[in-house]
Short mmCIF file of C-alpha atoms (C1' of nucleotides) in Angstrom, two decimals:
data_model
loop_
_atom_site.label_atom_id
_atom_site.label_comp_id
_atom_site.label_asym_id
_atom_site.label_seq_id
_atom_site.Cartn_x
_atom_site.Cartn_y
_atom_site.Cartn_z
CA UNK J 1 -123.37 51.29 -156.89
CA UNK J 2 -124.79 54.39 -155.62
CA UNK J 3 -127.21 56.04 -158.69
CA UNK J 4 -126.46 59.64 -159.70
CA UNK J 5 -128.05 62.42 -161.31
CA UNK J 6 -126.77 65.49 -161.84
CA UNK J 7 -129.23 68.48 -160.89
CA UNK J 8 -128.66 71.53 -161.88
CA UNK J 9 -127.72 74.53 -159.53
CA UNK J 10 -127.85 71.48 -156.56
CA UNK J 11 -125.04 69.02 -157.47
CA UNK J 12 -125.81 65.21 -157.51
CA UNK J 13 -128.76 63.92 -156.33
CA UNK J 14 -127.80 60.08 -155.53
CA UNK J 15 -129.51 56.96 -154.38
CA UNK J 16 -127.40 55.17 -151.89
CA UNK J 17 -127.27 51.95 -151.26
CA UNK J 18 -130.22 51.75 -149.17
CA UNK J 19 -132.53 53.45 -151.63
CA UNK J 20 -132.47 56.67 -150.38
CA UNK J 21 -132.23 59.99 -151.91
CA UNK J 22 -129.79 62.65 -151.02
CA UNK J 23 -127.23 65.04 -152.63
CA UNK J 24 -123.68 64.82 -152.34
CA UNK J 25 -122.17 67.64 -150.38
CA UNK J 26 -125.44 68.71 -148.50
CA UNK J 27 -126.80 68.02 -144.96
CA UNK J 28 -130.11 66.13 -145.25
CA UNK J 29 -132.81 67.62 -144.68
CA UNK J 30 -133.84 68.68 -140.86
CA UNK J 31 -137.01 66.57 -140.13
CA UNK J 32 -134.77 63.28 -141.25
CA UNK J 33 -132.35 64.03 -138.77
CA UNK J 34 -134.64 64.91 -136.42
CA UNK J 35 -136.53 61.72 -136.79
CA UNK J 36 -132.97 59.86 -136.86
CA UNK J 37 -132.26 60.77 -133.14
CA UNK J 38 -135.56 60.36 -132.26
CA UNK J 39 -135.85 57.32 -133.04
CA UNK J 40 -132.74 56.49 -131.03
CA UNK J 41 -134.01 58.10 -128.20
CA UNK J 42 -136.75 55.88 -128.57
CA UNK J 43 -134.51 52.82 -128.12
CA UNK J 44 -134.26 51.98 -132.18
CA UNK J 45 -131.22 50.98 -133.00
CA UNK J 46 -128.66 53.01 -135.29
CA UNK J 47 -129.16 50.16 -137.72
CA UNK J 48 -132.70 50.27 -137.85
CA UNK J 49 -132.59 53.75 -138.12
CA UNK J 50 -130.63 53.61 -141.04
CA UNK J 51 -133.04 51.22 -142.52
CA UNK J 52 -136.21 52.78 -141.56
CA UNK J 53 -134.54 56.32 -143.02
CA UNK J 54 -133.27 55.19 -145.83
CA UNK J 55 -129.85 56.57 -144.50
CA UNK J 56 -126.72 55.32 -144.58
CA UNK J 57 -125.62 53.47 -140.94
CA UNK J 58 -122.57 56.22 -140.94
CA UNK J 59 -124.29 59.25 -141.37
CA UNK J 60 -126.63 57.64 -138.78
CA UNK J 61 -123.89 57.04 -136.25
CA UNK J 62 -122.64 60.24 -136.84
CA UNK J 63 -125.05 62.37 -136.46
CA UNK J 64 -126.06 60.62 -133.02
CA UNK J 65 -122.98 61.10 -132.24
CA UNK J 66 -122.57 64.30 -132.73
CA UNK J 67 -126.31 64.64 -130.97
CA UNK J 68 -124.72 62.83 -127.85
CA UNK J 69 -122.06 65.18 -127.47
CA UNK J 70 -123.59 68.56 -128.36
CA UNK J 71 -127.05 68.15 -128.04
CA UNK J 72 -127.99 69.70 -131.23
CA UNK J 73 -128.85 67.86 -134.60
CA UNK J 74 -128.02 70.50 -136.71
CA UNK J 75 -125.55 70.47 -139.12
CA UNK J 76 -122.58 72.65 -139.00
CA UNK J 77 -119.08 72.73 -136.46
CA UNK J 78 -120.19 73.36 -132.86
CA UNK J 79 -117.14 75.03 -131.87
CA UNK J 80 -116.72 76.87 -134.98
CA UNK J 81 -113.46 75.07 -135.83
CA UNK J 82 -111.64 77.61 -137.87
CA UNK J 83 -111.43 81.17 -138.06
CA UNK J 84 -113.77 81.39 -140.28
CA UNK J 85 -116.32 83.61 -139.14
CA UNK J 86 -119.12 81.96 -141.24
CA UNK J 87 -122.60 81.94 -140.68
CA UNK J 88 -121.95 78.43 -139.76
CA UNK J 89 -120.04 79.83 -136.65
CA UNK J 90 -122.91 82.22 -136.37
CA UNK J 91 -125.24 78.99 -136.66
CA UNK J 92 -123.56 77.11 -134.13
CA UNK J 93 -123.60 79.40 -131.85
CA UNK J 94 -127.41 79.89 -131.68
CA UNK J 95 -127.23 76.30 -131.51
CA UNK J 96 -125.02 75.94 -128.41
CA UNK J 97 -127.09 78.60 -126.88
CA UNK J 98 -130.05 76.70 -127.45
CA UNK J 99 -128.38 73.47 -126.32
CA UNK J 100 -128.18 74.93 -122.82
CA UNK J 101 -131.70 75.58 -122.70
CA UNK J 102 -133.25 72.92 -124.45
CA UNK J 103 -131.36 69.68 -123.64
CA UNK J 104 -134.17 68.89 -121.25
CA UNK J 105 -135.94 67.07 -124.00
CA UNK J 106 -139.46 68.21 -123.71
CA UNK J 107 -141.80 68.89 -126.18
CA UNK J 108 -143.43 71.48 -123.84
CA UNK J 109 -140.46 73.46 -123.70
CA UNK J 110 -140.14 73.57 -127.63
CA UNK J 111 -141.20 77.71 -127.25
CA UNK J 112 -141.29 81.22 -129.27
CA UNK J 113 -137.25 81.37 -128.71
CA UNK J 114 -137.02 78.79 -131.10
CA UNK J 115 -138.20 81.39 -133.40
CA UNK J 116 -135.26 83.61 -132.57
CA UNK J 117 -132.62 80.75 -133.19
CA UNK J 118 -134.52 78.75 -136.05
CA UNK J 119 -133.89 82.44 -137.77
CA UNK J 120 -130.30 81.84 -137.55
CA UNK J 121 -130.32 78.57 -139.10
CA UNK J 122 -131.82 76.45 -141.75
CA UNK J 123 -130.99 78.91 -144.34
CA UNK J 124 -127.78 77.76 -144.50
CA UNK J 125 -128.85 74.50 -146.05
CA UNK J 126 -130.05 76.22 -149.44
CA UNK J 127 -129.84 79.96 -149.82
CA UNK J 128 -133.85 79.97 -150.24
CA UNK J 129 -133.76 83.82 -149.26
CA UNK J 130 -130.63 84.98 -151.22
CA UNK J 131 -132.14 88.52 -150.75
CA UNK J 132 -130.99 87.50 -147.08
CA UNK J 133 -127.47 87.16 -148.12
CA UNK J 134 -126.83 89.62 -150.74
CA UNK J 135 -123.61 89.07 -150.47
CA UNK J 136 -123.96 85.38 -151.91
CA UNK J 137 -124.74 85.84 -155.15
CA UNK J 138 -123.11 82.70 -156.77
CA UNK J 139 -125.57 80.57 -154.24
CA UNK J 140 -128.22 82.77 -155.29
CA UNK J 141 -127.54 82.48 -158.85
CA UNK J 142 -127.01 78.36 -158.61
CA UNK J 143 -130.49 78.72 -155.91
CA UNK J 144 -132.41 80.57 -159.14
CA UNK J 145 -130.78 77.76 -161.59
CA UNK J 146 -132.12 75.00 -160.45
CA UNK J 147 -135.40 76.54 -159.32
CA UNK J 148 -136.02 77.56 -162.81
CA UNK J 149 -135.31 73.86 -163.99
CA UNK J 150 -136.38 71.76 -161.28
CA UNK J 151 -139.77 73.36 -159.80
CA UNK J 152 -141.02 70.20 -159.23
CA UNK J 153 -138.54 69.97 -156.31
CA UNK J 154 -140.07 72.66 -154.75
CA UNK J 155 -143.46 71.08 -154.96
CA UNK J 156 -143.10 68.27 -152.83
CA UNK J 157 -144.37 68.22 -149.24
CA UNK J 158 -143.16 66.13 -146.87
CA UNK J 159 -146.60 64.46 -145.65
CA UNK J 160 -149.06 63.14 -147.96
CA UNK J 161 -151.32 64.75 -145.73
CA UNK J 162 -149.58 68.24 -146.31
CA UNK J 163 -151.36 70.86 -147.96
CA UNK J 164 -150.34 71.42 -151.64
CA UNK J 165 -146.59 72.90 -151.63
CA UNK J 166 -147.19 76.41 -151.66
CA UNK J 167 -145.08 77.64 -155.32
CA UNK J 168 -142.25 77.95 -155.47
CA UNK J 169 -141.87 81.63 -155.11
CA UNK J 170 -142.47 81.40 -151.56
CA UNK J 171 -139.60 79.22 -150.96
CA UNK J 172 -137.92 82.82 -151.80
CA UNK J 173 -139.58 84.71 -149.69
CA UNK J 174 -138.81 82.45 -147.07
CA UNK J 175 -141.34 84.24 -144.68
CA UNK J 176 -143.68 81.55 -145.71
CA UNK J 177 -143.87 81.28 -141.71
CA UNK J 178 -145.92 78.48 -139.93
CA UNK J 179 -148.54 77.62 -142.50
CA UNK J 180 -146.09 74.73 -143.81
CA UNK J 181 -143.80 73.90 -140.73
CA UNK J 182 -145.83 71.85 -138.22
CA UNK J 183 -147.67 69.79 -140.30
CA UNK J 184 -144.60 68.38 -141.80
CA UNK J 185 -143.36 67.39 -138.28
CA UNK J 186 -144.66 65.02 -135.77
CA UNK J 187 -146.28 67.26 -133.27
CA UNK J 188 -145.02 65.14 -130.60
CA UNK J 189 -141.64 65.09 -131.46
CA UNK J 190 -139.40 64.77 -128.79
CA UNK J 191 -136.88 66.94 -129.79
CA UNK J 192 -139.30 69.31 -132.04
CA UNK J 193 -137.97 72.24 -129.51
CA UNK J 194 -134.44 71.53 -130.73
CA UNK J 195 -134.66 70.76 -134.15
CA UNK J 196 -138.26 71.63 -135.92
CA UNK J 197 -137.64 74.21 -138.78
CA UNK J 198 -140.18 76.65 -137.29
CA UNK J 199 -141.59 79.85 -138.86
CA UNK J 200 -139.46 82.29 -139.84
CA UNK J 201 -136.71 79.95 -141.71
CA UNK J 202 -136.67 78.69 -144.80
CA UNK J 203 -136.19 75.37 -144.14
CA UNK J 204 -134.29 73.36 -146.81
CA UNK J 205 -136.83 73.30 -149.61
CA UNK J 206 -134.83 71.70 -151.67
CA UNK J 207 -135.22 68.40 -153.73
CA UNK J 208 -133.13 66.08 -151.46
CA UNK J 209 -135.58 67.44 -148.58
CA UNK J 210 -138.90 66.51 -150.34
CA UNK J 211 -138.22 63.74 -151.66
CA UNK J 212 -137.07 62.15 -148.46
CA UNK J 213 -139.61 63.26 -146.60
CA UNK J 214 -142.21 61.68 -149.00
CA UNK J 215 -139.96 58.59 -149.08
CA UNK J 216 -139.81 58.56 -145.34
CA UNK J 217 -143.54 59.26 -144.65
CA UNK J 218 -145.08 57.25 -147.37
CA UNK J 219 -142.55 54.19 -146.08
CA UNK J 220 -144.89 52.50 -143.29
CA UNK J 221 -142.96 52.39 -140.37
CA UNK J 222 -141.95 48.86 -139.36
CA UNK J 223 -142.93 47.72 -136.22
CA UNK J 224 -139.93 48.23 -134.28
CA UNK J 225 -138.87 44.50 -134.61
CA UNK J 226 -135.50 45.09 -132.35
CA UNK J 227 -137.84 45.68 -129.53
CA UNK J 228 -136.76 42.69 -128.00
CA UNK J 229 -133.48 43.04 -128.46
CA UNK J 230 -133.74 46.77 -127.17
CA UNK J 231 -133.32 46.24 -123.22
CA UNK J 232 -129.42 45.86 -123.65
CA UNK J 233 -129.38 48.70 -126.22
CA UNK J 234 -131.86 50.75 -124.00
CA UNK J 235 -129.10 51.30 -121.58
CA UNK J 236 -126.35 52.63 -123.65
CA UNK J 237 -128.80 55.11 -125.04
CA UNK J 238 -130.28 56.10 -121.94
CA UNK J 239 -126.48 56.26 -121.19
CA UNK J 240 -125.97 58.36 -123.88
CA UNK J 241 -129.38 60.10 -123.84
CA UNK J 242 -128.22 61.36 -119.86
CA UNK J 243 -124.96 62.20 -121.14
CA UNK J 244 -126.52 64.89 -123.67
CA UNK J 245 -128.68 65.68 -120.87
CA UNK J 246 -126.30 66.74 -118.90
CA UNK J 247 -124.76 68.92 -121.32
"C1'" DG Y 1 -125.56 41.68 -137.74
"C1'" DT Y 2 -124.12 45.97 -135.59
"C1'" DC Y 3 -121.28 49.85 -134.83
"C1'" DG Y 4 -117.53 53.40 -135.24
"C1'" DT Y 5 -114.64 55.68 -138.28
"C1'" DA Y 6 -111.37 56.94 -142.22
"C1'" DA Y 7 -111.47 57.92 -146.98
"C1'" DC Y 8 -113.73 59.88 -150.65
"C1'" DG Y 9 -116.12 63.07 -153.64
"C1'" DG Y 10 -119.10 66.75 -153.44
"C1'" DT Y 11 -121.09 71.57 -151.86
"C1'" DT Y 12 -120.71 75.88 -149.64
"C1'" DG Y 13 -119.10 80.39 -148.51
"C1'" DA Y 14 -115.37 83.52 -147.15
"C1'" DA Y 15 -111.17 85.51 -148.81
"C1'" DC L 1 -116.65 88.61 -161.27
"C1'" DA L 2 -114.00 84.40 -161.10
"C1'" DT L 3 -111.06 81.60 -158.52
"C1'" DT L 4 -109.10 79.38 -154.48
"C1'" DC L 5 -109.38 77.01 -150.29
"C1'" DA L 6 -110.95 75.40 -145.83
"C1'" DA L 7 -114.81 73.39 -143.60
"C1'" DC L 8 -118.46 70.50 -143.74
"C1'" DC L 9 -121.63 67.18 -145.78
"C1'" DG L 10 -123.31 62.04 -146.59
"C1'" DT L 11 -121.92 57.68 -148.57
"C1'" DT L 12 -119.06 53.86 -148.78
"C1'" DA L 13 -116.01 50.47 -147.13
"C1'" DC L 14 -113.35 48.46 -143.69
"C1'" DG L 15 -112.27 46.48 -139.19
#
DNA sequence: GTCGTAACGGTTGAA
DNA sequence: CATTCAACCGTTACG
């Protein structure tokens, strides 16, 4: 049911069955799952979420999930699961550190470390600075493929309100630093601390990225119609919410 | 209608 | 350099 098209150097872009965009095999993008938990910290339910995101109600539930119990949004094994040293391990474990700091979900406390961790993530979404990992040249190669076919991926910024998508080349250099990262974010996101891209990464510039962040922005957000229907939920998240807390 | 989860097909990166 | 394989991803379907 689900539409495909293959994209070259990426894999298959899809629509699922909710409309949305995304790519088989690849973590969406940071701000979506950034807006899925906060949205459930904000009372929405999963389902709504799902709706309002364009994601499916699994991904949804897992990735709260895995928010609940590790306090991070980020993709990737928390406790490293196998041997593999990976930069996922390497990833994660920025991530835990950060978790022990940060949990206290304050947008005042989203701070200059973040710099130091964001530079340990995010990349591992797309190799947008394959000069960072020399050693990956067959992501680098597939990166350069599908940049060279599909600039218009790289073109797309997540706000309507963005500035122009700065070329492509500067996905590459990957410094492109702050000019591009707030705006694209909510500046009072709850969890911006924990999960906002920052400066130094190269946040997933990718196709599936931009085009759900256009989808998700230019979508008008529904007035949260479960409102009503919230107080019961309200107290399994704040449940839940106090449970990651306390992590 | 909502939620959690297993199965599935796909991507990624180390070996 | 190409291949293999484990880990992870999001979607789908089921209960």
């Amino acid at each position: 049911m689900k539409s495909k098209l293959y994209v070259p150097g990426v894999g298959q872009a899809g629509v699922n069955q909710l409309g949305g965009v995304f790519v088989n095999g690849r973590p969406l993008p940071d701000h979506v799952r950034q807006q899925i938990v906060e949205l459930a910290l904000l009372g929405i339910r999963p389902c709504d979420i799902s709706r309002k995101l364009l994601v499916s109600h699994g991904c949804v539930s897992k990735i709260l999930t895995r928010f609940y119990e590790t306090g991070s949004i980020r993709p990737g094994s928390i406790n490293g699961g196998s041997g593999r040293q990976s930069k996922r391990t390497y990833e994660s474990r920025a991530e835990m550190n950060k978790c022990q700091n940060s949990v206290n979900i304050s947008p005042s406390h989203q701070s200059m470390d973040n710099k130091e961790v964001s530079s340990t993530r995010n990349y591992r979404s797309f190799p947008a600075s394959p000069d960072r990992h020399p050693s990956n040249s067959h992501s680098a190669s597939r990166y350069f493929s599908f940049h060279h076919h599909n600039p218009f991926f790289f073109q797309h910024r997540p706000t309507p309100t963005a500035p122009p998508n700065p070329p492509s080349d500067e996905v590459i250099e990957s410094e492109e630093s702050d000019e591009d990262d707030h705006d694209d974010y909510d500046n009072s996101s709850i969890l911006s601390m924990e999960t906002k891209p920052s400066t130094s990464s190269s946040l997933i510039k990718h196709s599936i990225e931009n085009i759900l962040a256009s989808k998700v922005t230019i979508k008008k957000k529904r007035p949260s119609s479960s409102s009503s229907s919230n107080t019961s939920n309200d107290e399994q998240t704040t449940c839940k919410r106090q449970k990651c807390i306390a992590c």
